[in-house]
Amino acid sequence: MVAKTFGSAVSGVDANIITIEVNVGQGTNFFMVGLPDSAVKESQQRVESALKYYGYRMPRQKVVINLAPADIRKEGSAYDLPIAMGILQASEQVEFPTLGDYVIMGELSLDGNLRPIKGVLPIAIEARKKGFKGFILPIENAKEASIVNNLDIIAVETMQQATDFLLGELDIVPLVTDTREIFYHSLDDIEFDFADVQGQENIKRAMEIAAAGGHNVIMIGPPGAGKTMLAKRLPSILPPLTLIEALETTKIHSVAGKLGKNGSLLANRPFRSPHHTISDVALVGGGGNPQPGEISLAHNGVLFLDELPEFKRSVLEVMRQPLEERRVTISRAKISVDFPANFMLIASMNPCPCGYYNHPEKECVCGPGIVQRYLNKVSGPLLDRIDLHVEVTPVKFDEMTSTRRNETSKEIRERVILGRERQKKRFKDNPEVFCNAMMPSHLTKQICQINEAGKMLLKTAMERLGLSARAYDRILKVARTIADISGSEDIKVEHLAEAIQYRSLDREGWAG
């Protein structure tokens, strides 16, 4: 007899429905076909143990399990439960009347308990799309799956519960979570607030401009000046996630298995801060079965690279294309996967190996040429993609002990949202452009018009400060964002003047 159950395989951030066909006939061997990996093949031992634990038997006949379509690679242990259900039906130990109505996934332990799995959210979305009645899965993953409405989420703890439910002997109420209400209630939950930062008003201003225009930032300053503290607070002033953005981001974290137990829809923008020893595959994604890397986990949020020159050159260079295209394509011999990677890059670095070059009080002990060599570890093409270069100076004692009220993240965020609203109207005919930082050259010329006084200021600045040609476009984009925050239709001279000061690393002889 042939029995059919349905599972799913995740590819990138999307899922495909997999038909698990089980045939029990004459013979003695156990065969599994359809491109399974080692973890899937090992399910035979787990399934056999779980069946025996509950008093069922593993057929001592020829058992053939086909995972179709056969050209999609099946990975992981999540096929245990549908395979067990298929064997019970095909060996005529039970008769499930509604087996074909559900997508079934779950890893079995030897005593029949279910362990959580990865990629539940894309599987639930695909199950609803293909018209399945429900999704039977481990109880730990139920909250994550319940993000998807119009699909019965059947949470089970053991194989026996799944069996009894499919036989109609156990009534399990589908889990319903008002995810949207929880999501909207959590939007204003801020873990790190700018109100905690004493002094550093110029850096807070730079962060506000970066958030309003989607600009990448590099902070350069001595140890202990507050670079990491400021970077951690950037997500708190970014506009709140929309429901579509939250779903996209949650899907990526679901596939990577980062949502954890009882994971739900992400309400806050992600903040990822990988260590400088990270490999290029871990940063951009990849592997035999391509998994999202740190840049994709930072999608719709912030990627913070602390101590930028300490990262391997090859690791930093692989980021150049994703920074431009806002997505990363992982290509293998048999598969090509796209992961979204629309993130803001915030980097920080010391000005030299000892950390005290240009320090107002401490003396730099680095020898001649060492400072320039240290800065050269960050390549020009990568620096070209960073709009704001901010010099961070140590906080004075008076500022540190001041009791005056600091601006909160909520107050700064309101101005950022107003700036983004103006950009949304401006780019309504350009769906690929969401913010000023994403403007291509032709749009920059068209939108960032400056008057004669502005042109003279820019010309003087470029000549006197020795700014490179690459700085020109960046200055115009940043000036346009500053004008948006201040509610100005035109780019004024003061907007340009402020934008010019954010090009420290482009000045000739900065480290000379």
Short mmCIF file of C-alpha atoms in Angstrom, two decimals:
data_model
loop_
_atom_site.label_atom_id
_atom_site.label_comp_id
_atom_site.label_asym_id
_atom_site.label_seq_id
_atom_site.Cartn_x
_atom_site.Cartn_y
_atom_site.Cartn_z
CA MET A 1 0.00 0.00 0.00
CA VAL A 2 1.18 3.56 -0.76
CA ALA A 3 0.58 6.38 1.74
CA LYS A 4 1.22 10.07 1.11
CA THR A 5 2.07 12.72 3.69
CA PHE A 6 3.24 16.28 3.15
CA GLY A 7 6.26 18.10 4.52
CA SER A 8 8.38 21.00 3.31
CA ALA A 9 11.93 21.92 2.28
CA VAL A 10 13.24 25.44 2.82
CA SER A 11 15.36 27.01 0.08
CA GLY A 12 16.70 30.48 0.84
CA VAL A 13 13.86 32.25 2.64
CA ASP A 14 11.11 30.38 0.78
CA ALA A 15 9.68 26.90 1.21
CA ASN A 16 8.60 24.12 -1.18
CA ILE A 17 5.98 21.50 -0.35
CA ILE A 18 7.46 17.98 -0.32
CA THR A 19 5.32 14.90 -0.89
CA ILE A 20 6.51 11.97 1.24
CA GLU A 21 5.39 8.73 -0.41
CA VAL A 22 5.71 5.52 1.63
CA ASN A 23 5.31 2.12 0.03
CA VAL A 24 5.35 -1.12 2.09
CA GLY A 25 5.61 -4.27 -0.03
CA GLN A 26 7.36 -7.60 -0.46
CA GLY A 27 11.01 -7.75 0.53
CA THR A 28 13.14 -6.91 3.56
CA ASN A 29 15.10 -3.73 2.88
CA PHE A 30 14.56 -0.06 3.82
CA PHE A 31 15.12 2.47 1.02
CA MET A 32 14.93 6.25 1.12
CA VAL A 33 15.16 8.12 -2.19
CA GLY A 34 14.61 11.70 -3.38
CA LEU A 35 17.94 13.40 -2.58
CA PRO A 36 17.94 13.06 1.24
CA ASP A 37 21.03 14.06 3.24
CA SER A 38 22.54 12.02 6.09
CA ALA A 39 20.26 13.54 8.76
CA VAL A 40 17.16 12.56 6.76
CA LYS A 41 18.47 9.02 6.16
CA GLU A 42 19.15 8.61 9.90
CA SER A 43 15.44 9.15 10.56
CA GLN A 44 14.97 5.37 10.12
CA GLN A 45 16.49 4.73 13.57
CA ARG A 46 14.59 7.54 15.30
CA VAL A 47 11.27 6.61 13.69
CA GLU A 48 11.67 2.90 14.52
CA SER A 49 12.45 3.64 18.18
CA ALA A 50 9.51 6.07 18.51
CA LEU A 51 7.07 3.60 16.89
CA LYS A 52 8.13 0.80 19.24
CA TYR A 53 7.87 3.11 22.27
CA TYR A 54 4.16 3.61 21.59
CA GLY A 55 3.46 -0.03 20.80
CA TYR A 56 3.52 0.18 17.00
CA ARG A 57 5.84 -1.89 14.82
CA MET A 58 8.34 -1.08 12.10
CA PRO A 59 7.35 -3.19 9.06
CA ARG A 60 9.76 -6.09 8.46
CA GLN A 61 9.06 -5.81 4.74
CA LYS A 62 10.44 -3.72 1.93
CA VAL A 63 9.83 -0.07 2.84
CA VAL A 64 10.44 2.55 0.13
CA ILE A 65 10.20 6.23 1.05
CA ASN A 66 10.28 8.76 -1.78
CA LEU A 67 10.68 12.47 -1.09
CA ALA A 68 9.27 14.25 -4.14
CA PRO A 69 10.16 16.31 -6.11
CA ALA A 70 13.40 14.35 -6.26
CA ASP A 71 15.56 17.20 -7.60
CA ILE A 72 15.24 19.32 -4.42
CA ARG A 73 17.77 18.47 -1.72
CA LYS A 74 16.15 17.49 1.61
CA GLU A 75 18.12 18.37 4.72
CA GLY A 76 17.72 18.06 8.47
CA SER A 77 15.71 15.93 10.87
CA ALA A 78 12.31 17.62 10.48
CA TYR A 79 10.97 14.83 8.22
CA ASP A 80 10.83 12.30 11.09
CA LEU A 81 7.18 12.90 11.99
CA PRO A 82 5.67 12.82 8.46
CA ILE A 83 7.71 9.68 7.68
CA ALA A 84 6.39 8.00 10.86
CA MET A 85 2.78 8.92 9.95
CA GLY A 86 3.32 7.61 6.41
CA ILE A 87 4.73 4.28 7.67
CA LEU A 88 1.77 3.79 10.04
CA GLN A 89 -0.71 4.39 7.20
CA ALA A 90 1.16 2.37 4.54
CA SER A 91 1.62 -0.63 6.87
CA GLU A 92 -2.16 -0.50 7.65
CA GLN A 93 -1.59 -0.21 11.40
CA VAL A 94 -3.87 2.86 11.39
CA GLU A 95 -6.16 4.58 8.91
CA PHE A 96 -5.87 8.40 8.94
CA PRO A 97 -8.92 9.96 7.24
CA THR A 98 -7.42 13.49 7.05
CA LEU A 99 -3.71 12.79 6.48
CA GLY A 100 -3.57 14.75 3.20
CA ASP A 101 -5.09 17.91 4.71
CA TYR A 102 -2.05 18.80 6.79
CA VAL A 103 1.61 19.70 6.33
CA ILE A 104 3.46 17.72 9.03
CA MET A 105 6.97 18.49 10.32
CA GLY A 106 8.91 17.60 13.46
CA GLU A 107 12.06 15.88 14.75
CA LEU A 108 11.44 12.76 16.85
CA SER A 109 13.40 11.78 19.91
CA LEU A 110 13.77 8.06 20.67
CA ASP A 111 10.82 8.14 23.09
CA GLY A 112 8.50 9.82 20.58
CA ASN A 113 8.73 13.37 21.94
CA LEU A 114 9.05 16.17 19.40
CA ARG A 115 11.94 18.59 19.18
CA PRO A 116 11.71 22.08 17.59
CA ILE A 117 12.71 22.68 13.97
CA LYS A 118 13.99 25.60 11.85
CA GLY A 119 12.23 27.57 9.08
CA VAL A 120 8.67 27.19 10.41
CA LEU A 121 7.42 30.59 9.21
CA PRO A 122 8.15 30.14 5.46
CA ILE A 123 6.70 26.59 5.68
CA ALA A 124 3.46 27.91 7.22
CA ILE A 125 3.22 30.62 4.53
CA GLU A 126 3.67 28.02 1.76
CA ALA A 127 1.15 25.63 3.39
CA ARG A 128 -1.51 28.34 3.41
CA LYS A 129 -0.64 29.32 -0.17
CA LYS A 130 -1.07 25.71 -1.36
CA GLY A 131 -4.49 25.43 0.34
CA PHE A 132 -3.70 23.01 3.19
CA LYS A 133 -6.11 23.00 6.11
CA GLY A 134 -3.42 23.08 8.78
CA PHE A 135 0.13 22.52 9.95
CA ILE A 136 1.05 19.86 12.56
CA LEU A 137 4.32 20.75 14.29
CA PRO A 138 6.22 20.72 17.63
CA ILE A 139 4.68 22.85 20.37
CA GLU A 140 7.83 25.03 20.70
CA ASN A 141 7.38 26.26 17.11
CA ALA A 142 3.64 26.87 17.32
CA LYS A 143 3.79 30.55 18.27
CA GLU A 144 6.04 31.30 15.31
CA ALA A 145 3.73 29.47 12.89
CA SER A 146 0.66 31.24 14.29
CA ILE A 147 1.92 34.48 12.68
CA VAL A 148 0.22 33.07 9.57
CA ASN A 149 -3.56 33.40 9.73
CA ASN A 150 -6.19 31.23 7.97
CA LEU A 151 -4.18 28.09 8.75
CA ASP A 152 -4.90 25.65 11.61
CA ILE A 153 -1.76 25.46 13.75
CA ILE A 154 -1.86 22.08 15.53
CA ALA A 155 0.80 22.03 18.26
CA VAL A 156 1.78 18.57 19.52
CA GLU A 157 4.33 17.40 22.09
CA THR A 158 4.60 13.72 21.09
CA MET A 159 4.16 11.45 18.07
CA GLN A 160 1.19 9.80 19.85
CA GLN A 161 -0.63 13.15 20.09
CA ALA A 162 -0.21 13.68 16.34
CA THR A 163 -1.47 10.12 15.69
CA ASP A 164 -4.52 10.54 17.93
CA PHE A 165 -5.36 13.90 16.37
CA LEU A 166 -5.22 12.52 12.81
CA LEU A 167 -7.39 9.56 13.91
CA GLY A 168 -9.94 12.00 15.34
CA GLU A 169 -9.49 10.59 18.86
CA LEU A 170 -7.89 13.74 20.29
CA ASP A 171 -9.28 17.22 19.90
CA ILE A 172 -6.54 19.85 19.67
CA VAL A 173 -7.70 23.45 19.45
CA PRO A 174 -5.69 25.29 16.76
CA LEU A 175 -3.40 27.95 18.24
CA VAL A 176 -4.56 31.46 17.40
CA THR A 177 -2.36 34.41 18.32
CA ASP A 178 -3.25 38.02 17.62
CA THR A 179 0.25 38.59 16.34
CA ARG A 180 -0.54 41.95 14.82
CA GLU A 181 -1.79 43.36 18.11
CA ILE A 182 1.32 42.08 19.94
CA PHE A 183 3.46 43.49 17.12
CA TYR A 184 1.96 46.99 17.29
CA HIS A 185 2.20 47.00 21.10
CA SER A 186 5.91 46.09 20.94
CA LEU A 187 6.92 48.71 18.34
CA ASP A 188 7.89 51.29 20.96
CA ASP A 189 9.82 48.88 23.20
CA ILE A 190 13.28 50.48 23.27
CA GLU A 191 16.12 48.61 24.96
CA PHE A 192 18.82 51.27 24.49
CA ASP A 193 17.88 54.96 24.59
CA PHE A 194 19.85 58.01 23.43
CA ALA A 195 18.81 59.69 26.70
CA ASP A 196 21.53 57.56 28.38
CA VAL A 197 24.30 59.19 26.32
CA GLN A 198 25.99 62.15 28.04
CA GLY A 199 27.47 64.76 25.72
CA GLN A 200 28.45 63.71 22.16
CA GLU A 201 25.79 66.03 20.66
CA ASN A 202 27.59 66.18 17.30
CA ILE A 203 27.64 62.35 17.06
CA LYS A 204 23.94 62.12 18.01
CA ARG A 205 23.24 64.62 15.22
CA ALA A 206 25.22 62.49 12.74
CA MET A 207 23.27 59.40 13.83
CA GLU A 208 19.98 61.25 13.31
CA ILE A 209 21.03 62.25 9.77
CA ALA A 210 22.14 58.66 9.04
CA ALA A 211 18.82 57.25 10.27
CA ALA A 212 16.78 59.81 8.31
CA GLY A 213 18.55 59.18 5.00
CA GLY A 214 19.57 55.53 5.38
CA HIS A 215 23.24 56.53 5.20
CA ASN A 216 26.14 54.30 6.22
CA VAL A 217 28.39 55.70 8.96
CA ILE A 218 31.96 55.18 10.12
CA MET A 219 32.96 56.49 13.54
CA ILE A 220 36.62 57.10 14.21
CA GLY A 221 37.92 57.90 17.66
CA PRO A 222 39.98 56.71 20.65
CA PRO A 223 39.02 53.75 22.89
CA GLY A 224 36.27 54.47 25.43
CA ALA A 225 34.86 57.51 23.60
CA GLY A 226 31.43 55.85 23.26
CA LYS A 227 31.40 54.52 19.68
CA THR A 228 29.78 51.17 20.55
CA MET A 229 27.32 52.80 22.97
CA LEU A 230 26.11 55.17 20.22
CA ALA A 231 25.90 52.43 17.57
CA LYS A 232 23.72 50.22 19.80
CA ARG A 233 21.20 53.05 20.12
CA LEU A 234 20.79 53.65 16.38
CA PRO A 235 17.93 51.13 15.87
CA SER A 236 15.90 53.03 18.50
CA ILE A 237 15.66 56.12 16.25
CA LEU A 238 15.00 54.31 12.96
CA PRO A 239 11.36 54.39 11.77
CA PRO A 240 9.30 51.48 13.23
CA LEU A 241 9.12 48.30 11.16
CA THR A 242 6.10 47.95 8.89
CA LEU A 243 4.21 44.64 9.01
CA ILE A 244 5.69 43.59 5.63
CA GLU A 245 9.25 44.42 6.77
CA ALA A 246 8.69 42.55 10.04
CA LEU A 247 7.49 39.46 8.15
CA GLU A 248 10.50 39.56 5.79
CA THR A 249 12.93 39.92 8.69
CA THR A 250 11.24 37.21 10.78
CA LYS A 251 11.41 34.77 7.84
CA ILE A 252 15.19 35.18 7.60
CA HIS A 253 15.65 34.66 11.36
CA SER A 254 13.31 31.64 11.20
CA VAL A 255 15.35 29.99 8.43
CA ALA A 256 18.56 30.62 10.39
CA GLY A 257 16.98 29.17 13.55
CA LYS A 258 17.55 32.43 15.47
CA LEU A 259 14.00 33.01 16.73
CA GLY A 260 14.42 30.63 19.64
CA LYS A 261 11.72 28.98 21.71
CA ASN A 262 8.27 30.55 21.35
CA GLY A 263 9.56 32.99 18.72
CA SER A 264 7.09 35.49 17.32
CA LEU A 265 6.96 38.31 14.77
CA LEU A 266 10.00 40.59 15.23
CA ALA A 267 8.80 44.05 16.25
CA ASN A 268 12.19 45.79 16.57
CA ARG A 269 14.79 46.37 13.91
CA PRO A 270 17.64 43.84 14.17
CA PHE A 271 21.08 44.91 15.39
CA ARG A 272 23.88 42.52 14.45
CA SER A 273 27.43 42.95 15.71
CA PRO A 274 29.72 40.15 14.46
CA HIS A 275 33.21 39.71 15.90
CA HIS A 276 36.15 40.69 13.69
CA THR A 277 37.27 37.03 13.41
CA ILE A 278 34.15 36.23 11.30
CA SER A 279 34.63 34.40 7.98
CA ASP A 280 33.31 35.73 4.67
CA VAL A 281 30.75 32.86 4.45
CA ALA A 282 29.42 33.64 7.94
CA LEU A 283 29.09 37.32 7.00
CA VAL A 284 27.35 37.09 3.61
CA GLY A 285 25.86 33.58 3.90
CA GLY A 286 26.57 30.30 2.17
CA GLY A 287 27.47 26.70 2.96
CA GLY A 288 26.46 23.46 1.23
CA ASN A 289 22.83 24.22 2.01
CA PRO A 290 23.00 28.05 1.73
CA GLN A 291 22.10 29.74 5.00
CA PRO A 292 21.68 33.49 5.59
CA GLY A 293 24.73 35.32 6.91
CA GLU A 294 25.03 38.30 9.26
CA ILE A 295 24.23 40.84 6.52
CA SER A 296 20.90 39.11 5.86
CA LEU A 297 20.13 38.75 9.58
CA ALA A 298 20.61 42.55 9.72
CA HIS A 299 18.01 43.02 6.92
CA ASN A 300 15.84 46.11 7.66
CA GLY A 301 18.15 46.89 10.59
CA VAL A 302 21.75 47.71 11.48
CA LEU A 303 25.02 45.84 10.90
CA PHE A 304 27.70 47.11 13.29
CA LEU A 305 31.33 46.31 12.54
CA ASP A 306 33.43 47.27 15.55
CA GLU A 307 37.20 47.71 15.03
CA LEU A 308 36.79 47.74 11.22
CA PRO A 309 40.52 47.47 10.27
CA GLU A 310 40.79 44.26 12.32
CA PHE A 311 38.40 42.42 9.95
CA LYS A 312 40.07 40.35 7.25
CA ARG A 313 40.33 42.23 3.95
CA SER A 314 38.51 39.46 2.05
CA VAL A 315 35.59 39.62 4.52
CA LEU A 316 35.11 43.35 4.02
CA GLU A 317 35.42 43.16 0.23
CA VAL A 318 32.56 40.63 -0.14
CA MET A 319 30.24 43.26 1.38
CA ARG A 320 30.72 45.74 -1.44
CA GLN A 321 28.15 44.28 -3.83
CA PRO A 322 25.42 43.63 -1.20
CA LEU A 323 25.83 47.24 0.01
CA GLU A 324 24.92 48.44 -3.49
CA GLU A 325 22.31 45.87 -4.51
CA ARG A 326 20.64 45.39 -1.09
CA ARG A 327 20.59 41.61 -1.59
CA VAL A 328 23.12 38.80 -1.85
CA THR A 329 23.08 35.87 -4.30
CA ILE A 330 24.68 32.62 -3.15
CA SER A 331 25.46 30.44 -6.18
CA ARG A 332 26.38 26.76 -6.03
CA ALA A 333 26.71 24.13 -8.75
CA LYS A 334 23.09 22.94 -8.38
CA ILE A 335 21.40 25.83 -6.61
CA SER A 336 21.29 29.63 -6.57
CA VAL A 337 19.66 31.37 -3.60
CA ASP A 338 18.82 35.04 -3.05
CA PHE A 339 18.85 36.49 0.46
CA PRO A 340 17.66 40.05 1.09
CA ALA A 341 20.31 42.30 2.71
CA ASN A 342 18.96 45.83 2.99
CA PHE A 343 20.88 47.05 6.05
CA MET A 344 22.56 50.17 7.38
CA LEU A 345 26.29 49.72 7.92
CA ILE A 346 27.72 51.33 11.05
CA ALA A 347 31.45 50.87 11.46
CA SER A 348 33.85 52.06 14.13
CA MET A 349 37.61 52.17 14.32
CA ASN A 350 40.51 53.62 16.28
CA PRO A 351 42.49 56.29 14.39
CA CYS A 352 45.70 54.27 14.78
CA PRO A 353 46.97 51.00 16.37
CA CYS A 354 47.57 52.66 19.77
CA GLY A 355 44.22 54.50 19.52
CA TYR A 356 45.36 58.01 20.44
CA TYR A 357 46.19 59.76 17.15
CA ASN A 358 44.61 63.28 17.20
CA HIS A 359 43.65 62.78 20.88
CA PRO A 360 43.29 66.12 22.71
CA GLU A 361 45.23 64.96 25.80
CA LYS A 362 47.08 61.66 25.23
CA GLU A 363 50.04 61.32 22.91
CA CYS A 364 50.11 58.86 19.99
CA VAL A 365 53.07 56.46 20.18
CA CYS A 366 52.74 55.07 16.63
CA GLY A 367 55.75 55.53 14.35
CA PRO A 368 55.81 57.43 11.03
CA GLY A 369 53.62 55.91 8.33
CA ILE A 370 51.95 53.46 10.72
CA VAL A 371 48.76 55.54 11.02
CA GLN A 372 48.35 55.72 7.24
CA ARG A 373 49.06 51.98 6.89
CA TYR A 374 46.42 51.25 9.55
CA LEU A 375 43.80 53.40 7.79
CA ASN A 376 44.66 51.78 4.44
CA LYS A 377 43.40 48.44 5.79
CA VAL A 378 39.93 49.78 4.91
CA SER A 379 39.79 49.84 1.11
CA GLY A 380 38.77 52.91 -0.91
CA PRO A 381 35.83 51.13 -2.65
CA LEU A 382 34.35 50.16 0.73
CA LEU A 383 34.90 53.65 2.13
CA ASP A 384 33.22 54.99 -1.00
CA ARG A 385 29.99 53.33 0.13
CA ILE A 386 30.07 55.07 3.53
CA ASP A 387 28.44 58.52 3.47
CA LEU A 388 29.27 59.91 6.92
CA HIS A 389 32.72 59.90 8.51
CA VAL A 390 32.37 61.03 12.12
CA GLU A 391 35.22 61.88 14.47
CA VAL A 392 34.35 60.87 18.03
CA THR A 393 36.17 62.75 20.79
CA PRO A 394 36.29 61.71 24.46
CA VAL A 395 33.52 63.09 26.70
CA LYS A 396 34.69 65.80 29.07
CA PHE A 397 34.19 65.24 32.81
CA ASP A 398 31.71 68.15 33.11
CA GLU A 399 29.51 66.63 30.38
CA MET A 400 29.76 63.18 31.91
CA THR A 401 28.49 64.37 35.30
CA SER A 402 25.94 66.82 33.92
CA THR A 403 22.38 66.39 35.21
CA ARG A 404 20.67 68.19 32.34
CA ARG A 405 17.99 66.25 30.47
CA ASN A 406 19.12 64.54 27.25
CA GLU A 407 16.90 64.09 24.22
CA THR A 408 15.21 60.68 24.15
CA SER A 409 15.25 58.27 21.22
CA LYS A 410 11.49 58.79 20.82
CA GLU A 411 11.96 62.55 20.26
CA ILE A 412 14.75 62.01 17.73
CA ARG A 413 12.75 59.27 15.98
CA GLU A 414 9.84 61.69 15.34
CA ARG A 415 12.13 63.96 13.29
CA VAL A 416 13.59 60.95 11.47
CA ILE A 417 10.09 59.73 10.51
CA LEU A 418 9.19 63.22 9.15
CA GLY A 419 12.36 63.16 7.03
CA ARG A 420 11.56 59.67 5.71
CA GLU A 421 7.98 60.75 4.86
CA ARG A 422 9.34 63.53 2.63
CA GLN A 423 11.62 61.02 0.88
CA LYS A 424 8.74 58.58 0.42
CA LYS A 425 6.76 61.25 -1.49
CA ARG A 426 9.84 62.25 -3.50
CA PHE A 427 10.62 58.69 -4.63
CA LYS A 428 7.04 57.46 -5.15
CA ASP A 429 7.78 56.96 -8.88
CA ASN A 430 11.02 55.07 -8.12
CA PRO A 431 10.02 51.87 -6.25
CA GLU A 432 13.66 50.72 -5.98
CA VAL A 433 14.65 53.86 -4.03
CA PHE A 434 13.45 54.16 -0.41
CA CYS A 435 15.75 56.84 0.97
CA ASN A 436 18.31 59.46 -0.06
CA ALA A 437 21.28 57.11 0.39
CA MET A 438 19.92 54.84 -2.36
CA MET A 439 19.71 57.59 -5.03
CA PRO A 440 21.55 56.69 -8.25
CA SER A 441 23.72 59.37 -9.91
CA HIS A 442 21.09 60.62 -12.37
CA LEU A 443 18.58 61.14 -9.57
CA THR A 444 21.18 62.88 -7.41
CA LYS A 445 21.80 65.46 -10.17
CA GLN A 446 18.07 65.94 -10.65
CA ILE A 447 17.03 66.17 -6.97
CA CYS A 448 20.07 67.67 -5.22
CA GLN A 449 20.13 71.06 -6.97
CA ILE A 450 22.24 73.75 -5.26
CA ASN A 451 22.45 77.51 -5.81
CA GLU A 452 25.53 79.52 -6.83
CA ALA A 453 26.55 80.21 -3.21
CA GLY A 454 26.35 76.47 -2.52
CA LYS A 455 28.48 75.66 -5.56
CA MET A 456 31.13 78.16 -4.45
CA LEU A 457 31.19 76.68 -0.93
CA LEU A 458 31.53 73.13 -2.29
CA LYS A 459 34.27 74.16 -4.71
CA THR A 460 36.23 75.93 -1.96
CA ALA A 461 35.81 72.98 0.41
CA MET A 462 37.00 70.45 -2.14
CA GLU A 463 40.07 72.54 -2.99
CA ARG A 464 41.07 73.60 0.54
CA LEU A 465 40.31 70.33 2.34
CA GLY A 466 41.60 68.21 -0.52
CA LEU A 467 38.33 66.25 -0.75
CA SER A 468 38.30 63.48 -3.34
CA ALA A 469 35.87 63.33 -6.26
CA ARG A 470 34.03 60.46 -4.63
CA ALA A 471 33.02 62.80 -1.80
CA TYR A 472 31.02 65.10 -4.11
CA ASP A 473 27.93 62.89 -4.59
CA ARG A 474 27.97 61.81 -0.95
CA ILE A 475 27.99 65.40 0.28
CA LEU A 476 24.98 66.23 -1.91
CA LYS A 477 23.00 63.23 -0.63
CA VAL A 478 23.76 63.99 3.01
CA ALA A 479 22.92 67.67 2.48
CA ARG A 480 19.58 66.62 0.98
CA THR A 481 18.84 64.55 4.11
CA ILE A 482 19.78 67.46 6.41
CA ALA A 483 17.38 69.67 4.42
CA ASP A 484 14.64 67.01 4.80
CA ILE A 485 15.05 66.89 8.59
CA SER A 486 14.86 70.68 8.83
CA GLY A 487 11.77 70.76 6.57
CA SER A 488 13.46 72.69 3.75
CA GLU A 489 12.52 72.18 0.09
CA ASP A 490 15.91 73.40 -1.13
CA ILE A 491 19.45 72.54 -0.12
CA LYS A 492 20.80 75.65 1.60
CA VAL A 493 24.39 76.69 2.23
CA GLU A 494 24.22 75.69 5.92
CA HIS A 495 23.03 72.20 4.93
CA LEU A 496 26.02 71.81 2.60
CA ALA A 497 28.41 73.14 5.24
CA GLU A 498 27.23 70.54 7.74
CA ALA A 499 27.47 67.75 5.15
CA ILE A 500 31.06 68.73 4.25
CA GLN A 501 32.29 68.23 7.82
CA TYR A 502 31.20 64.56 7.67
CA ARG A 503 33.96 63.66 5.14
CA SER A 504 36.96 63.41 7.52
CA LEU A 505 38.61 60.41 5.90
CA ASP A 506 38.46 61.96 2.42
CA ARG A 507 40.72 64.85 3.42
CA GLU A 508 44.19 64.57 1.92
CA GLY A 509 46.75 64.22 4.64
CA TRP A 510 44.20 63.39 7.33
CA ALA A 511 46.70 60.94 8.77
CA GLY A 512 49.81 62.69 7.42
#
